[in-house]
Amino acid sequence: MGWGGPSLEALVFLVICVTTQCAPIEQVHLALSSSSSSVVVSFVRPGASDTSGKVSYWRADSSSSQLNWNSTRRTYGALNGVICDSLLKGLDPNTAYTYTIEDDSTQRGFTSPPVVGDGDGRVVNTFYAVANVGVGVNASGSAVLGALPAGAAGSHVLLLAGDLACGGATNVSCPSDAWDTFGRSLQPLAGTVAVAATPGVSEGFDGFVAFANRFSNPRSPLLYYSFDWGAIHFVGLDTTAPLDEDSDQFQWLETDLKTARAQPWTVVFGSRPLYASPALEGSVMAPNEDLEELLLDYGVDLCVWGQAHFYERTYPVKKNKTQSSNGVEFQNPTYPIHVSVGTGGAPLWTPTGNPARWSAFRTAAFGYLSLEVWPNETLHGRFILSNTTATVDEFWVYKVPQSAPLAIKILCVLATVCVFLAGIPLLTQKKSPQVSPTPVDFEDDDEIVGLEQQTDAKQSSELNP
């Protein structure tokens, strides 16, 4: 189909649906695709078995539309109905679009992903993160999801870090329709922003079947993946699966982080955290030095976790040691900050005892994490309470270009002056054949530091004979 109005086939289908009973549309959400110029519209038709769906979409500043005929449908044992996916492709970057789903007159809007690697500082991206929602078993989960700013202008992604439909439940107490309840509660926000989800322990109650079917990702059916959104590289981990050095996931992660070095920012998210206090049994990963070393080696800036039923933010931390023990602003940290945001609605855990040295802030309250990212400059994080929308914790990470040490600058100025003065007598003399000086190559910082020390020593001896 080209750009233009609905085809005769589409109009005939619409008439048939009006005169007969078509399966309703619900649980709409946007999903990520393998291309930054496309997104997936996913929705459920309850009670249907052989009905798919078609989506029309167009630029919000244009009346032209394009019909997408590439809908797919799937189902699984516990689902009474079908899940439909429609790929919206050929999107212009960072552009507002409107779409409608066949048999549903509701118009929804979203902003397409920005250009990958966009580092011009003009595009500010906002991301939301939450985990341990448990809408299917906890009324508080609907309240937290309802507090997220649906319909906000701009390019957004919602990170869901595990334990979603049945967070806080046991295998026995997780109802069969919990995923439908979760999908309906999520729709007001997820129909307008892309959703990136990772599994938690409760997603394993049915062997991850419902989760894998309802939340596709760029590497489906695998449950770990990555994607670029503007200047940010996101990595979603499956912390319920092996992450030791010999595991497939670890090997994939190392390769992925190598290719992500060109991106200004890297954010990792998953369910079970590397850091959380108190370290209740099962709430954190087993000590994993290989994984932590990998995150350090490739300059991961932020890790967002769930599982622990409270909010906690660390200072930049490496193997329980921090680069800073106070403040909320961090300039060029070389260690990542870890944030646990298992505050989506499941019963809260009240932290007890003194916090660890690396713990900057913690609280037991329902809410979500908001992240604003300027491509080459600043990451600003806020923990926002769902009942009052008050910000109770916030932090900034600045990436400031490094300048040469002052001693090197002084040497460069002195060298320039000396060369100028030495060249003055030559202006009145006959030119002699020029000999190119042998260049001096400082291969690393140690040699530069050594030069500074020698210069300082020489100056000291001249001043104190």
GROMACS .gro file of C-alpha atoms in nm:
model
  465
    1MET     CA    1   0.000   0.000   0.000
    2GLY     CA    2   0.117   0.354  -0.074
    3TRP     CA    3   0.028   0.670   0.104
    4GLY     CA    4  -0.339   0.762   0.069
    5GLY     CA    5  -0.683   0.672   0.201
    6PRO     CA    6  -0.819   0.329   0.299
    7SER     CA    7  -0.855   0.075   0.019
    8LEU     CA    8  -1.189  -0.071  -0.093
    9GLU     CA    9  -1.092  -0.396   0.079
   10ALA     CA   10  -1.043  -0.216   0.409
   11LEU     CA   11  -1.377  -0.038   0.378
   12VAL     CA   12  -1.556  -0.364   0.301
   13PHE     CA   13  -1.396  -0.525   0.606
   14LEU     CA   14  -1.506  -0.231   0.821
   15VAL     CA   15  -1.866  -0.263   0.697
   16ILE     CA   16  -1.864  -0.634   0.777
   17CYS     CA   17  -1.741  -0.560   1.130
   18VAL     CA   18  -2.010  -0.299   1.182
   19THR     CA   19  -2.290  -0.532   1.067
   20THR     CA   20  -2.155  -0.835   1.254
   21GLN     CA   21  -1.985  -0.881   1.587
   22CYS     CA   22  -1.608  -0.827   1.569
   23ALA     CA   23  -1.375  -0.917   1.852
   24PRO     CA   24  -1.297  -0.607   2.064
   25ILE     CA   25  -0.957  -0.443   2.086
   26GLU     CA   26  -0.777  -0.413   2.420
   27GLN     CA   27  -0.438  -0.426   2.592
   28VAL     CA   28  -0.276  -0.203   2.330
   29HIS     CA   29   0.093  -0.131   2.366
   30LEU     CA   30   0.389  -0.030   2.152
   31ALA     CA   31   0.681  -0.272   2.129
   32LEU     CA   32   1.035  -0.239   1.999
   33SER     CA   33   1.146  -0.372   1.664
   34SER     CA   34   1.490  -0.448   1.527
   35SER     CA   35   1.495  -0.117   1.337
   36SER     CA   36   1.501   0.236   1.478
   37SER     CA   37   1.270   0.345   1.194
   38SER     CA   38   0.983   0.119   1.301
   39VAL     CA   39   0.776   0.017   1.602
   40VAL     CA   40   0.527  -0.262   1.665
   41VAL     CA   41   0.165  -0.206   1.770
   42SER     CA   42   0.056  -0.504   1.979
   43PHE     CA   43  -0.300  -0.569   2.098
   44VAL     CA   44  -0.531  -0.846   2.211
   45ARG     CA   45  -0.865  -0.960   2.066
   46PRO     CA   46  -1.032  -1.151   2.351
   47GLY     CA   47  -1.241  -1.449   2.246
   48ALA     CA   48  -1.116  -1.443   1.886
   49SER     CA   49  -0.939  -1.730   1.722
   50ASP     CA   50  -0.894  -1.648   1.353
   51THR     CA   51  -0.911  -1.267   1.344
   52SER     CA   52  -0.604  -1.052   1.305
   53GLY     CA   53  -0.595  -0.674   1.279
   54LYS     CA   54  -0.474  -0.394   1.060
   55VAL     CA   55  -0.334  -0.060   1.169
   56SER     CA   56  -0.346   0.275   0.989
   57TYR     CA   57  -0.081   0.531   1.080
   58TRP     CA   58   0.023   0.873   0.959
   59ARG     CA   59   0.235   1.173   1.057
   60ALA     CA   60   0.044   1.389   1.302
   61ASP     CA   61   0.111   1.695   1.084
   62SER     CA   62  -0.030   1.528   0.772
   63SER     CA   63  -0.367   1.389   0.671
   64SER     CA   64  -0.220   1.114   0.455
   65SER     CA   65  -0.227   0.759   0.590
   66GLN     CA   66  -0.071   0.424   0.523
   67LEU     CA   67  -0.238   0.093   0.588
   68ASN     CA   68  -0.024  -0.190   0.717
   69TRP     CA   69  -0.121  -0.536   0.608
   70ASN     CA   70   0.158  -0.724   0.782
   71SER     CA   71  -0.031  -0.816   1.097
   72THR     CA   72   0.056  -1.143   1.262
   73ARG     CA   73  -0.146  -1.325   1.526
   74ARG     CA   74  -0.057  -1.583   1.785
   75THR     CA   75  -0.204  -1.742   2.094
   76TYR     CA   76  -0.103  -1.975   2.374
   77GLY     CA   77  -0.278  -2.219   2.604
   78ALA     CA   78  -0.395  -1.988   2.883
   79LEU     CA   79  -0.505  -1.704   2.651
   80ASN     CA   80  -0.869  -1.683   2.545
   81GLY     CA   81  -0.816  -1.487   2.227
   82VAL     CA   82  -0.533  -1.382   1.998
   83ILE     CA   83  -0.242  -1.139   2.021
   84CYS     CA   84  -0.193  -0.927   1.708
   85ASP     CA   85   0.124  -0.744   1.606
   86SER     CA   86   0.143  -0.483   1.331
   87LEU     CA   87   0.477  -0.341   1.219
   88LEU     CA   88   0.473   0.034   1.156
   89LYS     CA   89   0.777   0.091   0.936
   90GLY     CA   90   0.935   0.373   0.741
   91LEU     CA   91   0.901   0.618   1.032
   92ASP     CA   92   1.077   0.952   1.016
   93PRO     CA   93   1.298   1.004   1.325
   94ASN     CA   94   1.168   1.190   1.630
   95THR     CA   95   0.835   1.261   1.462
   96ALA     CA   96   0.481   1.260   1.604
   97TYR     CA   97   0.253   0.993   1.453
   98THR     CA   98  -0.113   0.901   1.495
   99TYR     CA   99  -0.253   0.551   1.450
  100THR     CA  100  -0.583   0.367   1.466
  101ILE     CA  101  -0.655  -0.004   1.493
  102GLU     CA  102  -0.915  -0.164   1.273
  103ASP     CA  103  -1.252  -0.201   1.452
  104ASP     CA  104  -1.147   0.062   1.707
  105SER     CA  105  -1.210   0.432   1.641
  106THR     CA  106  -0.966   0.547   1.911
  107GLN     CA  107  -0.680   0.758   1.777
  108ARG     CA  108  -0.353   0.717   1.965
  109GLY     CA  109  -0.028   0.899   1.918
  110PHE     CA  110   0.342   0.840   1.972
  111THR     CA  111   0.676   0.995   1.884
  112SER     CA  112   0.907   0.781   1.674
  113PRO     CA  113   1.259   0.695   1.792
  114PRO     CA  114   1.528   0.961   1.736
  115VAL     CA  115   1.826   0.905   1.510
  116VAL     CA  116   2.060   0.645   1.656
  117GLY     CA  117   2.373   0.810   1.792
  118ASP     CA  118   2.210   1.153   1.787
  119GLY     CA  119   2.453   1.357   1.996
  120ASP     CA  120   2.370   1.711   1.895
  121GLY     CA  121   2.215   1.788   2.232
  122ARG     CA  122   1.881   1.898   2.089
  123VAL     CA  123   1.680   1.580   2.148
  124VAL     CA  124   1.602   1.518   2.515
  125ASN     CA  125   1.463   1.170   2.579
  126THR     CA  126   1.251   1.075   2.877
  127PHE     CA  127   1.232   0.720   3.009
  128TYR     CA  128   1.026   0.568   3.286
  129ALA     CA  129   1.113   0.256   3.485
  130VAL     CA  130   0.922   0.044   3.734
  131ALA     CA  131   0.914  -0.318   3.851
  132ASN     CA  132   0.726  -0.548   4.088
  133VAL     CA  133   0.389  -0.422   3.971
  134GLY     CA  134   0.166  -0.723   4.035
  135VAL     CA  135  -0.152  -0.566   3.900
  136GLY     CA  136  -0.316  -0.908   3.883
  137VAL     CA  137  -0.289  -0.952   4.260
  138ASN     CA  138  -0.228  -0.602   4.403
  139ALA     CA  139  -0.458  -0.301   4.369
  140SER     CA  140  -0.164  -0.067   4.428
  141GLY     CA  141  -0.013  -0.169   4.095
  142SER     CA  142  -0.294  -0.005   3.897
  143ALA     CA  143  -0.242   0.316   4.093
  144VAL     CA  144   0.130   0.327   4.011
  145LEU     CA  145   0.073   0.261   3.642
  146GLY     CA  146  -0.203   0.521   3.643
  147ALA     CA  147   0.037   0.780   3.785
  148LEU     CA  148   0.277   0.748   3.491
  149PRO     CA  149   0.236   1.047   3.257
  150ALA     CA  150   0.044   0.897   2.965
  151GLY     CA  151   0.019   1.105   2.652
  152ALA     CA  152   0.317   1.330   2.731
  153ALA     CA  153   0.475   1.486   2.425
  154GLY     CA  154   0.814   1.362   2.318
  155SER     CA  155   1.001   1.041   2.255
  156HIS     CA  156   0.967   0.797   2.545
  157VAL     CA  157   1.037   0.438   2.651
  158LEU     CA  158   0.891   0.249   2.948
  159LEU     CA  159   1.132   0.002   3.111
  160LEU     CA  160   0.957  -0.283   3.297
  161ALA     CA  161   1.215  -0.467   3.509
  162GLY     CA  162   1.029  -0.787   3.592
  163ASP     CA  163   0.755  -0.926   3.822
  164LEU     CA  164   0.481  -0.753   3.628
  165ALA     CA  165   0.142  -0.925   3.633
  166CYS     CA  166   0.198  -1.133   3.946
  167GLY     CA  167   0.471  -0.948   4.135
  168GLY     CA  168   0.449  -1.036   4.503
  169ALA     CA  169   0.239  -1.347   4.436
  170THR     CA  170   0.316  -1.714   4.473
  171ASN     CA  171   0.261  -1.967   4.200
  172VAL     CA  172  -0.060  -2.077   4.369
  173SER     CA  173  -0.204  -1.727   4.417
  174CYS     CA  174  -0.138  -1.594   4.068
  175PRO     CA  175  -0.476  -1.591   3.885
  176SER     CA  176  -0.499  -1.709   3.526
  177ASP     CA  177  -0.634  -1.374   3.405
  178ALA     CA  178  -0.363  -1.167   3.577
  179TRP     CA  179  -0.195  -1.085   3.246
  180ASP     CA  180  -0.520  -0.950   3.101
  181THR     CA  181  -0.565  -0.728   3.407
  182PHE     CA  182  -0.207  -0.606   3.373
  183GLY     CA  183  -0.244  -0.535   3.001
  184ARG     CA  184  -0.559  -0.329   3.050
  185SER     CA  185  -0.398  -0.124   3.328
  186LEU     CA  186  -0.089  -0.065   3.115
  187GLN     CA  187  -0.274   0.044   2.799
  188PRO     CA  188  -0.325   0.418   2.870
  189LEU     CA  189   0.052   0.469   2.884
  190ALA     CA  190   0.181   0.183   2.670
  191GLY     CA  191  -0.042   0.278   2.380
  192THR     CA  192   0.169   0.594   2.342
  193VAL     CA  193   0.522   0.488   2.445
  194ALA     CA  194   0.738   0.191   2.355
  195VAL     CA  195   0.761  -0.084   2.619
  196ALA     CA  196   1.084  -0.271   2.693
  197ALA     CA  197   1.028  -0.554   2.943
  198THR     CA  198   1.250  -0.811   3.112
  199PRO     CA  199   1.135  -1.116   3.311
  200GLY     CA  200   1.139  -1.163   3.686
  201VAL     CA  201   1.086  -1.466   3.905
  202SER     CA  202   0.704  -1.448   3.886
  203GLU     CA  203   0.713  -1.458   3.504
  204GLY     CA  204   0.852  -1.810   3.544
  205PHE     CA  205   0.534  -1.948   3.706
  206ASP     CA  206   0.426  -2.078   3.362
  207GLY     CA  207   0.774  -2.118   3.220
  208PHE     CA  208   0.775  -1.760   3.082
  209VAL     CA  209   0.513  -1.853   2.818
  210ALA     CA  210   0.273  -1.564   2.885
  211PHE     CA  211   0.553  -1.308   2.920
  212ALA     CA  212   0.730  -1.413   2.598
  213ASN     CA  213   0.406  -1.403   2.400
  214ARG     CA  214   0.279  -1.072   2.533
  215PHE     CA  215   0.605  -0.873   2.524
  216SER     CA  216   0.806  -0.915   2.209
  217ASN     CA  217   1.154  -0.763   2.174
  218PRO     CA  218   1.413  -0.723   1.897
  219ARG     CA  219   1.555  -1.071   1.971
  220SER     CA  220   1.234  -1.263   2.048
  221PRO     CA  221   1.187  -1.540   2.153
  222LEU     CA  222   1.504  -1.481   2.357
  223LEU     CA  223   1.437  -1.286   2.677
  224TYR     CA  224   1.755  -1.075   2.673
  225TYR     CA  225   1.822  -0.813   2.410
  226SER     CA  226   1.944  -0.459   2.341
  227PHE     CA  227   1.831  -0.158   2.146
  228ASP     CA  228   1.945   0.195   2.068
  229TRP     CA  229   1.724   0.495   2.132
  230GLY     CA  230   1.894   0.812   2.016
  231ALA     CA  231   2.223   0.844   2.202
  232ILE     CA  232   2.140   0.573   2.459
  233HIS     CA  233   2.219   0.204   2.431
  234PHE     CA  234   1.981  -0.008   2.640
  235VAL     CA  235   2.050  -0.365   2.745
  236GLY     CA  236   1.772  -0.579   2.891
  237LEU     CA  237   1.900  -0.879   3.090
  238ASP     CA  238   1.725  -1.199   3.188
  239THR     CA  239   1.845  -1.232   3.547
  240THR     CA  240   1.645  -1.554   3.592
  241ALA     CA  241   1.886  -1.725   3.348
  242PRO     CA  242   2.258  -1.796   3.393
  243LEU     CA  243   2.486  -1.492   3.374
  244ASP     CA  244   2.818  -1.654   3.458
  245GLU     CA  245   3.118  -1.607   3.233
  246ASP     CA  246   3.054  -1.928   3.036
  247SER     CA  247   2.683  -1.866   2.975
  248ASP     CA  248   2.538  -1.777   2.635
  249GLN     CA  249   2.387  -1.459   2.779
  250PHE     CA  250   2.721  -1.340   2.917
  251GLN     CA  251   2.900  -1.408   2.589
  252TRP     CA  252   2.629  -1.220   2.398
  253LEU     CA  253   2.646  -0.930   2.648
  254GLU     CA  254   3.020  -0.888   2.605
  255THR     CA  255   2.987  -0.875   2.227
  256ASP     CA  256   2.695  -0.634   2.251
  257LEU     CA  257   2.873  -0.392   2.485
  258LYS     CA  258   3.176  -0.387   2.255
  259THR     CA  259   2.960  -0.262   1.969
  260ALA     CA  260   2.787  -0.006   2.193
  261ARG     CA  261   3.100   0.191   2.277
  262ALA     CA  262   3.014   0.455   2.017
  263GLN     CA  263   2.699   0.552   2.206
  264PRO     CA  264   2.740   0.830   2.467
  265TRP     CA  265   2.523   0.651   2.726
  266THR     CA  266   2.468   0.286   2.822
  267VAL     CA  267   2.185   0.174   3.051
  268VAL     CA  268   2.141  -0.187   3.169
  269PHE     CA  269   1.812  -0.307   3.321
  270GLY     CA  270   1.678  -0.633   3.460
  271SER     CA  271   1.500  -0.784   3.757
  272ARG     CA  272   1.743  -0.913   4.019
  273PRO     CA  273   1.990  -0.639   4.124
  274LEU     CA  274   2.362  -0.653   4.182
  275TYR     CA  275   2.325  -0.411   4.474
  276ALA     CA  276   2.036  -0.383   4.721
  277SER     CA  277   2.013  -0.354   5.098
  278PRO     CA  278   1.908  -0.535   5.301
  279ALA     CA  279   2.027  -0.825   5.088
  280LEU     CA  280   1.734  -1.052   5.159
  281GLU     CA  281   1.769  -1.406   5.033
  282GLY     CA  282   1.684  -1.421   4.664
  283SER     CA  283   1.645  -1.044   4.628
  284VAL     CA  284   1.988  -0.988   4.472
  285MET     CA  285   2.208  -1.180   4.233
  286ALA     CA  286   2.467  -1.410   4.375
  287PRO     CA  287   2.802  -1.226   4.381
  288ASN     CA  288   2.902  -1.202   4.018
  289GLU     CA  289   3.243  -1.042   3.977
  290ASP     CA  290   3.261  -1.137   3.611
  291LEU     CA  291   2.938  -0.953   3.530
  292GLU     CA  292   3.030  -0.648   3.735
  293GLU     CA  293   3.375  -0.634   3.575
  294LEU     CA  294   3.213  -0.649   3.233
  295LEU     CA  295   2.987  -0.353   3.315
  296LEU     CA  296   3.291  -0.160   3.436
  297ASP     CA  297   3.512  -0.247   3.140
  298TYR     CA  298   3.261  -0.116   2.889
  299GLY     CA  299   3.160   0.199   3.072
  300VAL     CA  300   2.799   0.123   3.167
  301ASP     CA  301   2.654   0.441   3.317
  302LEU     CA  302   2.339   0.321   3.494
  303CYS     CA  303   2.181  -0.008   3.602
  304VAL     CA  304   1.807  -0.022   3.675
  305TRP     CA  305   1.676  -0.320   3.872
  306GLY     CA  306   1.358  -0.458   4.028
  307GLN     CA  307   1.301  -0.756   4.260
  308ALA     CA  308   1.371  -0.574   4.590
  309HIS     CA  309   1.040  -0.421   4.702
  310PHE     CA  310   1.168  -0.072   4.779
  311TYR     CA  311   1.354   0.212   4.611
  312GLU     CA  312   1.729   0.243   4.650
  313ARG     CA  313   1.999   0.438   4.467
  314THR     CA  314   2.371   0.380   4.504
  315TYR     CA  315   2.664   0.611   4.458
  316PRO     CA  316   2.888   0.517   4.164
  317VAL     CA  317   3.006   0.180   4.295
  318LYS     CA  318   3.258  -0.091   4.210
  319LYS     CA  319   3.288  -0.407   4.416
  320ASN     CA  320   3.128  -0.239   4.720
  321LYS     CA  321   3.361   0.063   4.695
  322THR     CA  322   3.238   0.404   4.588
  323GLN     CA  323   3.389   0.702   4.409
  324SER     CA  324   3.174   0.940   4.611
  325SER     CA  325   3.007   0.916   4.950
  326ASN     CA  326   2.793   1.228   4.938
  327GLY     CA  327   2.604   1.451   4.699
  328VAL     CA  328   2.370   1.388   4.411
  329GLU     CA  329   2.581   1.524   4.124
  330PHE     CA  330   2.851   1.312   3.963
  331GLN     CA  331   3.094   1.432   3.698
  332ASN     CA  332   3.252   1.171   3.470
  333PRO     CA  333   3.214   0.877   3.712
  334THR     CA  334   3.393   0.561   3.600
  335TYR     CA  335   3.165   0.333   3.805
  336PRO     CA  336   2.794   0.279   3.730
  337ILE     CA  337   2.508   0.393   3.953
  338HIS     CA  338   2.259   0.120   4.049
  339VAL     CA  339   1.891   0.196   4.110
  340SER     CA  340   1.637  -0.055   4.244
  341VAL     CA  341   1.280   0.048   4.166
  342GLY     CA  342   1.070  -0.250   4.277
  343THR     CA  343   0.800  -0.009   4.387
  344GLY     CA  344   0.532  -0.072   4.126
  345GLY     CA  345   0.256  -0.204   4.351
  346ALA     CA  346   0.364  -0.531   4.513
  347PRO     CA  347   0.374  -0.524   4.897
  348LEU     CA  348   0.666  -0.308   5.007
  349TRP     CA  349   0.962  -0.420   5.217
  350THR     CA  350   1.078  -0.175   5.481
  351PRO     CA  351   1.459  -0.160   5.480
  352THR     CA  352   1.607  -0.235   5.820
  353GLY     CA  353   1.948  -0.172   5.973
  354ASN     CA  354   2.204   0.078   5.861
  355PRO     CA  355   2.242   0.124   5.486
  356ALA     CA  356   2.555   0.002   5.314
  357ARG     CA  357   2.834   0.254   5.245
  358TRP     CA  358   2.744   0.256   4.878
  359SER     CA  359   2.376   0.330   4.944
  360ALA     CA  360   2.292   0.695   4.872
  361PHE     CA  361   1.915   0.689   4.930
  362ARG     CA  362   1.644   0.434   5.004
  363THR     CA  363   1.275   0.444   5.089
  364ALA     CA  364   0.976   0.211   5.101
  365ALA     CA  365   0.712   0.392   4.894
  366PHE     CA  366   0.519   0.330   4.574
  367GLY     CA  367   0.647   0.520   4.274
  368TYR     CA  368   0.851   0.511   3.955
  369LEU     CA  369   1.185   0.628   3.816
  370SER     CA  370   1.194   0.907   3.559
  371LEU     CA  371   1.510   0.958   3.352
  372GLU     CA  372   1.586   1.252   3.127
  373VAL     CA  373   1.889   1.217   2.902
  374TRP     CA  374   2.067   1.485   2.703
  375PRO     CA  375   2.274   1.302   2.439
  376ASN     CA  376   2.629   1.418   2.521
  377GLU     CA  377   2.584   1.600   2.846
  378THR     CA  378   2.356   1.501   3.131
  379LEU     CA  379   2.148   1.221   3.277
  380HIS     CA  380   1.891   1.335   3.534
  381GLY     CA  381   1.708   1.074   3.742
  382ARG     CA  382   1.411   1.126   3.977
  383PHE     CA  383   1.210   0.890   4.197
  384ILE     CA  384   0.850   1.014   4.188
  385LEU     CA  385   0.584   0.904   4.436
  386SER     CA  386   0.273   0.773   4.263
  387ASN     CA  387   0.023   0.912   4.515
  388THR     CA  388   0.152   1.271   4.531
  389THR     CA  389   0.380   1.302   4.222
  390ALA     CA  390   0.641   1.446   4.459
  391THR     CA  391   1.009   1.388   4.381
  392VAL     CA  392   1.181   1.236   4.686
  393ASP     CA  393   1.518   1.152   4.531
  394GLU     CA  394   1.706   1.281   4.230
  395PHE     CA  395   2.056   1.266   4.087
  396TRP     CA  396   2.259   1.401   3.797
  397VAL     CA  397   2.541   1.247   3.595
  398TYR     CA  398   2.750   1.485   3.385
  399LYS     CA  399   2.983   1.391   3.102
  400VAL     CA  400   3.232   1.677   3.074
  401PRO     CA  401   3.510   1.669   2.812
  402GLN     CA  402   3.848   1.628   2.978
  403SER     CA  403   4.100   1.907   2.922
  404ALA     CA  404   4.480   1.885   2.937
  405PRO     CA  405   4.644   1.932   3.280
  406LEU     CA  406   4.747   2.287   3.367
  407ALA     CA  407   5.118   2.197   3.366
  408ILE     CA  408   5.093   2.077   3.006
  409LYS     CA  409   4.916   2.397   2.904
  410ILE     CA  410   5.193   2.608   3.064
  411LEU     CA  411   5.464   2.406   2.887
  412CYS     CA  412   5.289   2.452   2.554
  413VAL     CA  413   5.275   2.831   2.603
  414LEU     CA  414   5.644   2.848   2.707
  415ALA     CA  415   5.749   2.636   2.412
  416THR     CA  416   5.561   2.862   2.172
  417VAL     CA  417   5.726   3.174   2.319
  418CYS     CA  418   6.074   3.016   2.304
  419VAL     CA  419   6.031   2.916   1.942
  420PHE     CA  420   5.918   3.266   1.855
  421LEU     CA  421   6.212   3.433   2.035
  422ALA     CA  422   6.465   3.192   1.889
  423GLY     CA  423   6.343   3.268   1.540
  424ILE     CA  424   6.389   3.647   1.559
  425PRO     CA  425   6.769   3.652   1.473
  426LEU     CA  426   6.702   3.432   1.174
  427LEU     CA  427   6.494   3.706   1.017
  428THR     CA  428   6.818   3.907   0.942
  429GLN     CA  429   7.037   3.610   0.850
  430LYS     CA  430   7.072   3.402   0.538
  431LYS     CA  431   6.841   3.109   0.542
  432SER     CA  432   7.007   2.778   0.609
  433PRO     CA  433   6.877   2.438   0.502
  434GLN     CA  434   6.587   2.339   0.725
  435VAL     CA  435   6.611   2.022   0.929
  436SER     CA  436   6.290   1.868   1.054
  437PRO     CA  437   6.300   1.810   1.426
  438THR     CA  438   6.251   1.461   1.557
  439PRO     CA  439   5.893   1.437   1.691
  440VAL     CA  440   5.835   1.331   2.050
  441ASP     CA  441   5.545   1.093   2.094
  442PHE     CA  442   5.393   1.061   2.440
  443GLU     CA  443   5.228   0.725   2.422
  444ASP     CA  444   5.048   0.732   2.752
  445ASP     CA  445   4.960   0.944   3.049
  446ASP     CA  446   5.246   0.800   3.257
  447GLU     CA  447   5.505   0.962   3.027
  448ILE     CA  448   5.322   1.296   3.046
  449VAL     CA  449   5.310   1.274   3.424
  450GLY     CA  450   5.682   1.191   3.422
  451LEU     CA  451   5.749   1.500   3.213
  452GLU     CA  452   5.557   1.714   3.463
  453GLN     CA  453   5.758   1.568   3.752
  454GLN     CA  454   6.092   1.631   3.577
  455THR     CA  455   5.989   1.989   3.497
  456ASP     CA  456   5.882   2.050   3.856
  457ALA     CA  457   6.212   1.908   3.986
  458LYS     CA  458   6.416   2.125   3.749
  459GLN     CA  459   6.226   2.438   3.847
  460SER     CA  460   6.274   2.351   4.215
  461SER     CA  461   6.653   2.310   4.176
  462GLU     CA  462   6.680   2.642   3.994
  463LEU     CA  463   6.489   2.821   4.267
  464ASN     CA  464   6.679   2.646   4.550
  465PRO     CA  465   7.047   2.599   4.440
   0.00000   0.00000   0.00000
